[in-house]
Coordinates of C-alpha atoms in Angstrom, one line a residue:
M15 CA 67.4 -111.0 55.9
P16 CA 70.6 -111.6 54.1
D17 CA 71.5 -115.1 53.0
P18 CA 74.0 -116.8 55.3
K19 CA 77.9 -116.4 54.2
P20 CA 79.2 -119.1 52.3
L21 CA 81.4 -120.5 56.0
A22 CA 78.9 -119.4 58.3
G23 CA 79.3 -122.3 61.2
I24 CA 82.8 -122.7 60.4
R25 CA 85.5 -121.7 63.3
V26 CA 88.7 -120.4 62.8
V27 CA 91.5 -120.4 65.4
D28 CA 94.0 -117.0 63.9
L29 CA 98.0 -117.9 65.4
G30 CA 98.2 -115.3 62.2
W31 CA 101.3 -112.4 62.4
L32 CA 101.3 -109.0 60.3
T33 CA 99.5 -109.3 57.1
A34 CA 100.6 -113.1 55.5
G35 CA 98.7 -114.8 58.5
A36 CA 96.3 -112.5 59.6
A37 CA 94.7 -111.3 56.6
S38 CA 94.1 -115.0 55.5
S39 CA 91.8 -115.6 58.3
T40 CA 90.0 -112.1 58.1
L41 CA 89.0 -113.1 54.9
L42 CA 87.7 -116.8 55.7
H43 CA 85.6 -114.2 58.6
D44 CA 84.4 -112.2 55.7
L45 CA 83.1 -115.2 54.2
G46 CA 81.1 -116.2 57.7
A47 CA 83.6 -117.7 59.7
A48 CA 84.0 -117.0 63.4
V49 CA 87.2 -116.3 64.1
V50 CA 89.9 -116.3 67.5
K51 CA 92.9 -114.6 67.2
I52 CA 95.4 -115.7 69.9
E53 CA 98.7 -113.7 70.9
G54 CA 100.8 -114.3 73.5
P55 CA 101.2 -111.3 76.5
N56 CA 105.3 -112.3 75.2
A57 CA 104.5 -112.5 71.5
L58 CA 102.1 -109.8 70.1
D59 CA 101.4 -109.9 66.7
P60 CA 104.3 -107.1 65.1
F61 CA 101.8 -104.8 63.6
R62 CA 100.5 -103.6 67.4
D63 CA 104.1 -102.2 67.6
W64 CA 103.6 -98.6 65.8
V65 CA 105.1 -95.1 65.5
G66 CA 103.3 -93.0 67.7
A67 CA 102.3 -95.5 70.5
E68 CA 102.7 -94.2 73.9
A69 CA 104.0 -96.5 76.5
A70 CA 101.3 -95.1 79.2
T71 CA 98.7 -95.5 77.0
D72 CA 96.9 -99.2 75.7
W73 CA 99.1 -98.9 73.1
W74 CA 98.7 -102.2 71.7
N75 CA 95.5 -101.6 71.1
H76 CA 95.8 -98.5 68.9
S77 CA 97.7 -99.4 66.1
P78 CA 96.7 -98.6 62.4
F79 CA 98.1 -101.2 61.0
Y80 CA 96.8 -104.1 63.0
N81 CA 93.4 -102.4 63.6
F82 CA 93.2 -102.1 59.4
T83 CA 94.1 -105.6 59.1
N84 CA 92.0 -108.1 62.3
R85 CA 88.6 -106.5 62.3
G86 CA 86.2 -108.7 63.3
K87 CA 87.8 -111.2 65.4
R88 CA 87.8 -112.0 68.8
S89 CA 90.8 -111.7 71.3
V90 CA 92.5 -114.0 73.1
C91 CA 95.7 -113.6 75.1
L92 CA 97.7 -116.5 75.9
D93 CA 101.3 -117.8 76.7
L94 CA 101.9 -121.0 74.2
K95 CA 105.5 -121.0 75.6
D96 CA 104.0 -121.9 78.8
P97 CA 102.5 -125.8 78.6
R98 CA 99.5 -125.2 80.2
G99 CA 98.7 -122.1 77.9
A100 CA 99.4 -124.5 75.0
A101 CA 97.1 -127.5 76.8
V102 CA 94.8 -124.4 76.5
L103 CA 95.1 -124.2 73.1
L104 CA 94.6 -127.7 72.4
R105 CA 91.1 -127.4 74.5
I106 CA 90.3 -124.9 71.7
L107 CA 91.2 -126.3 68.9
E108 CA 88.2 -129.2 69.9
G109 CA 85.9 -127.1 68.7
A110 CA 87.5 -126.0 65.5
D111 CA 87.8 -126.5 61.8
V112 CA 90.5 -124.5 61.0
L113 CA 94.0 -124.0 62.6
V114 CA 96.1 -120.6 61.0
E115 CA 99.8 -119.8 61.3
N116 CA 102.7 -117.9 59.6
F117 CA 105.4 -118.9 62.6
R118 CA 108.7 -119.3 61.8
R119 CA 109.5 -123.1 61.2
G120 CA 109.9 -125.1 64.1
I121 CA 108.3 -123.0 66.3
L122 CA 104.6 -124.7 66.2
A123 CA 107.1 -127.7 67.2
G124 CA 108.8 -125.5 70.1
F125 CA 105.6 -125.8 71.8
G126 CA 104.7 -129.8 71.7
L127 CA 102.1 -128.3 68.7
A128 CA 103.8 -129.9 65.4
P129 CA 101.5 -130.0 62.8
A130 CA 101.7 -133.8 62.7
L131 CA 100.7 -134.0 66.0
L132 CA 97.6 -132.1 65.7
R133 CA 96.5 -133.9 62.4
Q134 CA 96.8 -136.9 64.9
R135 CA 94.7 -135.5 67.5
F136 CA 91.9 -133.6 64.9
P137 CA 91.8 -135.5 61.9
R138 CA 89.3 -133.3 61.2
L139 CA 91.6 -129.9 61.4
I140 CA 92.5 -128.0 58.8
I141 CA 95.8 -126.3 59.7
V142 CA 97.1 -123.7 57.2
S143 CA 100.8 -122.9 57.4
I144 CA 102.2 -120.2 55.5
S145 CA 105.9 -119.6 55.4
S146 CA 108.8 -117.9 53.5
Q147 CA 109.9 -121.1 51.5
G148 CA 107.3 -123.5 52.7
E149 CA 107.4 -127.2 55.1
D150 CA 110.8 -128.4 53.3
G151 CA 113.3 -128.1 51.3
P152 CA 116.9 -126.6 52.0
D153 CA 115.7 -123.0 53.1
R154 CA 112.6 -123.8 54.8
D155 CA 114.2 -122.2 58.0
L156 CA 114.8 -118.9 56.3
V157 CA 113.0 -115.8 57.4
S158 CA 111.9 -113.0 55.1
F159 CA 109.6 -110.5 54.6
G160 CA 107.9 -109.1 51.9
S161 CA 110.4 -106.9 50.3
T162 CA 113.0 -110.0 50.4
L163 CA 110.4 -112.3 49.0
E164 CA 109.9 -110.1 45.9
G165 CA 113.4 -109.9 45.2
T166 CA 113.9 -113.5 45.9
S167 CA 110.4 -114.1 44.0
G168 CA 111.2 -112.3 40.3
L169 CA 108.4 -109.7 41.0
A170 CA 111.1 -106.6 41.6
A171 CA 113.2 -107.5 38.7
L172 CA 109.9 -106.7 37.0
T173 CA 109.0 -103.4 38.7
G174 CA 109.8 -99.9 38.6
E175 CA 111.2 -97.5 35.6
A176 CA 113.1 -98.6 32.3
A177 CA 115.9 -96.9 33.2
G178 CA 115.7 -97.4 36.7
E179 CA 116.7 -99.9 39.1
P180 CA 114.1 -103.0 40.7
V181 CA 111.9 -101.0 43.2
I182 CA 110.2 -103.3 46.4
T183 CA 106.4 -102.1 47.5
G184 CA 107.6 -101.4 50.8
R185 CA 106.4 -102.1 54.0
N186 CA 102.8 -100.3 53.4
I187 CA 102.4 -103.2 50.9
N188 CA 104.2 -105.9 50.3
Y189 CA 102.4 -107.3 48.1
P190 CA 103.8 -111.1 48.5
D191 CA 101.9 -110.5 51.9
Q192 CA 98.6 -109.7 50.0
V193 CA 99.0 -112.4 47.6
V194 CA 99.6 -115.2 49.3
C195 CA 96.3 -114.4 51.7
L196 CA 94.0 -115.0 48.7
F197 CA 95.6 -118.0 48.0
A198 CA 95.1 -119.2 51.6
A199 CA 91.5 -118.3 51.7
G200 CA 90.6 -120.1 48.1
A201 CA 92.8 -122.9 49.8
V202 CA 90.8 -123.6 53.1
V203 CA 87.6 -123.4 51.1
A204 CA 88.7 -126.2 48.7
A205 CA 89.7 -128.2 51.3
L206 CA 86.5 -127.6 53.7
M207 CA 84.6 -128.9 50.6
Q208 CA 86.9 -132.3 50.5
R209 CA 86.7 -132.5 54.0
D210 CA 82.8 -132.8 53.4
A211 CA 83.2 -135.7 51.0
T212 CA 86.1 -137.6 52.8
G213 CA 85.7 -136.2 56.5
D214 CA 89.7 -135.7 56.9
G215 CA 91.3 -132.5 57.4
A216 CA 94.7 -131.4 55.8
H217 CA 97.5 -129.6 56.3
L218 CA 98.2 -127.0 53.9
D219 CA 101.8 -126.1 53.0
L220 CA 101.9 -122.2 51.8
S221 CA 105.0 -121.0 50.3
Q222 CA 105.3 -117.1 49.7
R223 CA 108.3 -117.2 47.6
E224 CA 106.9 -120.0 45.3
L225 CA 103.3 -118.0 45.3
T226 CA 104.6 -115.5 44.1
S227 CA 106.8 -116.4 41.2
F228 CA 103.4 -118.5 40.2
L229 CA 102.0 -115.3 39.0
L230 CA 105.1 -114.4 37.0
G231 CA 105.1 -117.8 35.1
E232 CA 105.2 -116.4 31.6
E233 CA 107.7 -113.9 32.8
L234 CA 110.1 -116.9 34.5
L235 CA 109.8 -118.4 31.1
A236 CA 111.1 -115.2 29.0
A237 CA 113.8 -114.8 30.8
A238 CA 114.4 -118.7 30.6
A239 CA 114.7 -118.3 26.7
G240 CA 117.0 -115.2 27.2
A241 CA 114.3 -112.2 26.2
P242 CA 113.4 -110.9 29.9
S243 CA 110.1 -108.3 29.8
A244 CA 112.0 -105.1 30.8
R245 CA 110.4 -102.8 33.7
Q246 CA 108.3 -99.7 32.1
G247 CA 106.5 -98.3 35.6
N248 CA 103.3 -97.0 35.1
R249 CA 102.8 -97.2 31.2
D250 CA 101.2 -100.0 30.5
A251 CA 99.8 -99.1 26.9
T252 CA 96.7 -102.1 27.1
D253 CA 95.8 -100.6 30.6
P254 CA 94.3 -96.9 31.6
A255 CA 94.7 -97.6 34.6
Q256 CA 98.7 -98.3 34.6
Q257 CA 98.8 -94.7 32.6
V258 CA 98.5 -92.8 35.5
A259 CA 101.6 -91.6 37.5
V260 CA 101.2 -88.9 40.2
R261 CA 104.6 -86.5 40.4
E262 CA 106.5 -85.7 43.3
D263 CA 104.8 -82.7 44.3
G264 CA 101.4 -84.6 45.0
L265 CA 99.5 -81.7 42.7
R266 CA 99.5 -83.1 39.0
A267 CA 99.3 -86.4 37.7
E268 CA 100.6 -87.7 34.1
W269 CA 98.3 -89.1 32.0
A270 CA 99.0 -91.2 28.5
G271 CA 102.3 -88.8 28.5
G272 CA 100.4 -85.8 29.6
S273 CA 100.4 -83.5 32.6
V274 CA 96.6 -83.2 33.9
P275 CA 95.5 -81.7 38.2
V276 CA 95.9 -84.6 40.1
R277 CA 91.6 -84.0 40.5
D278 CA 90.6 -84.4 36.8
A279 CA 92.9 -88.0 37.1
A280 CA 89.8 -89.6 38.5
A281 CA 87.4 -88.2 35.9
L282 CA 89.6 -89.4 33.1
A283 CA 90.4 -92.7 33.9
H284 CA 86.6 -93.0 34.4
A285 CA 86.3 -91.5 30.4
A286 CA 88.9 -94.1 29.6
D287 CA 86.5 -97.4 30.7
F288 CA 88.8 -97.9 34.1
T289 CA 86.5 -98.3 37.1
A290 CA 88.1 -97.1 40.3
G291 CA 87.3 -99.8 42.8
T292 CA 87.4 -98.4 46.5
A293 CA 90.3 -101.4 48.5
I294 CA 89.2 -99.5 52.4
L295 CA 86.0 -99.8 53.8
R296 CA 85.9 -98.4 57.3
D297 CA 84.7 -100.4 60.8
P298 CA 81.6 -99.1 62.8
Q299 CA 83.9 -97.2 65.1
G300 CA 85.2 -95.5 61.8
V301 CA 88.9 -97.2 61.4
P302 CA 90.2 -97.9 58.2
A303 CA 90.1 -101.2 57.4
K304 CA 91.2 -103.5 54.3
G305 CA 88.2 -104.2 52.0
L306 CA 86.9 -107.0 50.9
P307 CA 88.2 -108.6 47.5
F308 CA 84.7 -110.2 47.1
R309 CA 81.3 -109.4 46.6
F310 CA 77.6 -111.2 47.2
A311 CA 74.3 -109.5 45.7
S312 CA 72.9 -111.4 48.8
N313 CA 75.2 -109.7 51.5
P314 CA 76.3 -106.4 50.2
P315 CA 79.9 -105.4 51.5
R316 CA 80.1 -104.2 54.8
I317 CA 82.6 -104.3 57.7
A318 CA 79.9 -104.9 60.7
T319 CA 82.7 -104.5 63.8
G320 CA 85.7 -103.5 64.3
T321 CA 89.1 -105.0 66.6
N322 CA 88.3 -106.6 69.9
P323 CA 91.0 -104.9 72.9
L324 CA 93.6 -107.7 73.3
G325 CA 92.5 -110.7 75.5
C326 CA 89.0 -109.3 75.9
D327 CA 87.3 -112.8 75.0
N328 CA 89.9 -114.5 77.0
R329 CA 86.8 -115.5 79.9
A330 CA 84.2 -116.3 77.1
V331 CA 86.3 -118.6 74.9
L332 CA 87.9 -120.5 77.5
A333 CA 84.7 -121.3 78.7
E334 CA 83.2 -122.3 75.4
A335 CA 86.2 -124.6 75.6
G336 CA 84.8 -126.5 78.7
L337 CA 87.3 -125.1 81.3
S338 CA 85.4 -123.7 84.4
E339 CA 85.9 -120.5 86.5
A340 CA 88.3 -121.7 88.8
E341 CA 90.4 -123.1 85.9
I342 CA 90.0 -119.7 84.2
S343 CA 91.0 -117.9 87.3
G344 CA 93.9 -120.1 87.8
L345 CA 95.2 -119.3 84.0
E346 CA 94.9 -115.4 84.7
Q347 CA 96.4 -115.4 88.3
A348 CA 99.2 -117.3 86.9
G349 CA 99.8 -115.0 83.9
I350 CA 99.2 -117.6 81.3
I351 CA 95.8 -115.6 80.0
A352 CA 95.9 -111.9 80.0
T353 CA 94.6 -108.7 78.5
R354 CA 97.6 -106.7 78.2
P355 CA 101.0 -107.3 76.8
R356 CA 105.0 -108.2 79.4
R357 CA 106.8 -104.8 77.5
G358 CA 106.4 -101.6 76.5
P359 CA 106.3 -100.4 73.0
A360 CA 108.9 -101.4 70.6
A361 CA 111.6 -98.4 70.1

């Protein structure tokens, strides 16, 4: 039998959207936590909308972006805009250790669920608030995406060819989102350790712009000193992995200044002592899923479960939270809990 994972027994409520919030709780799941993802019938994770969705189908359950990011979680579809739905969330939080959210600042307060109030009601709860600019300051209400964060953090200024314009990673990567989920998972582990020592939870405030800029500390100093680094594309002479660039025709690769068939690039990389690790695994249904950034010898990396259909765990999760059969049925009849959205796919 494998050893228990580090966060076995920890319960996470995930209000996260897209990568920044949702991938943070997925990493906690990878560490052994049990995660319940909560979306509203009028407020789906935007990753559920995808090109190719067919309105006559259960399109919301088949989004590649969503399924890539949200494996292993139970799914509850609960309308938090209705006071009855917000009250149900409070019941669920009674048994939770961690709450992850990356709404625009003020959204939780609008539901009557402001972090300060939650901290008073659940003093052991660890609340993870992920936002563009953080909880306070003059820019707190700004809404950003990975691309805008790459610009405002300074990252884009270092990305691209020396003679070209700054480059952003785009929707398929959104690098600041990948950064914050690693920081968030680590911060949660630290907060759980602190809670073990003191009995107190915490409210973790993570600004994506600040975290991305944090990775560029030496470059910010260099720019302030009047000696900013030049963009160099894939030409870092100290890193063989960065010396590979696939040409537009996709058939040949540039390797240390020479051109070779793409099929030979991996062999050349290994010959240069570069070990190419896979970042993508597959769930039991064969759907691609984001890989695990850590390895435990006693628990080899694997993906045990795929993505649950929207709302399929409504009844089980609410029953575990102490709601009666009659209460759950009443919520279903009122549309407070659901198994399908109230709208079609985005155009």
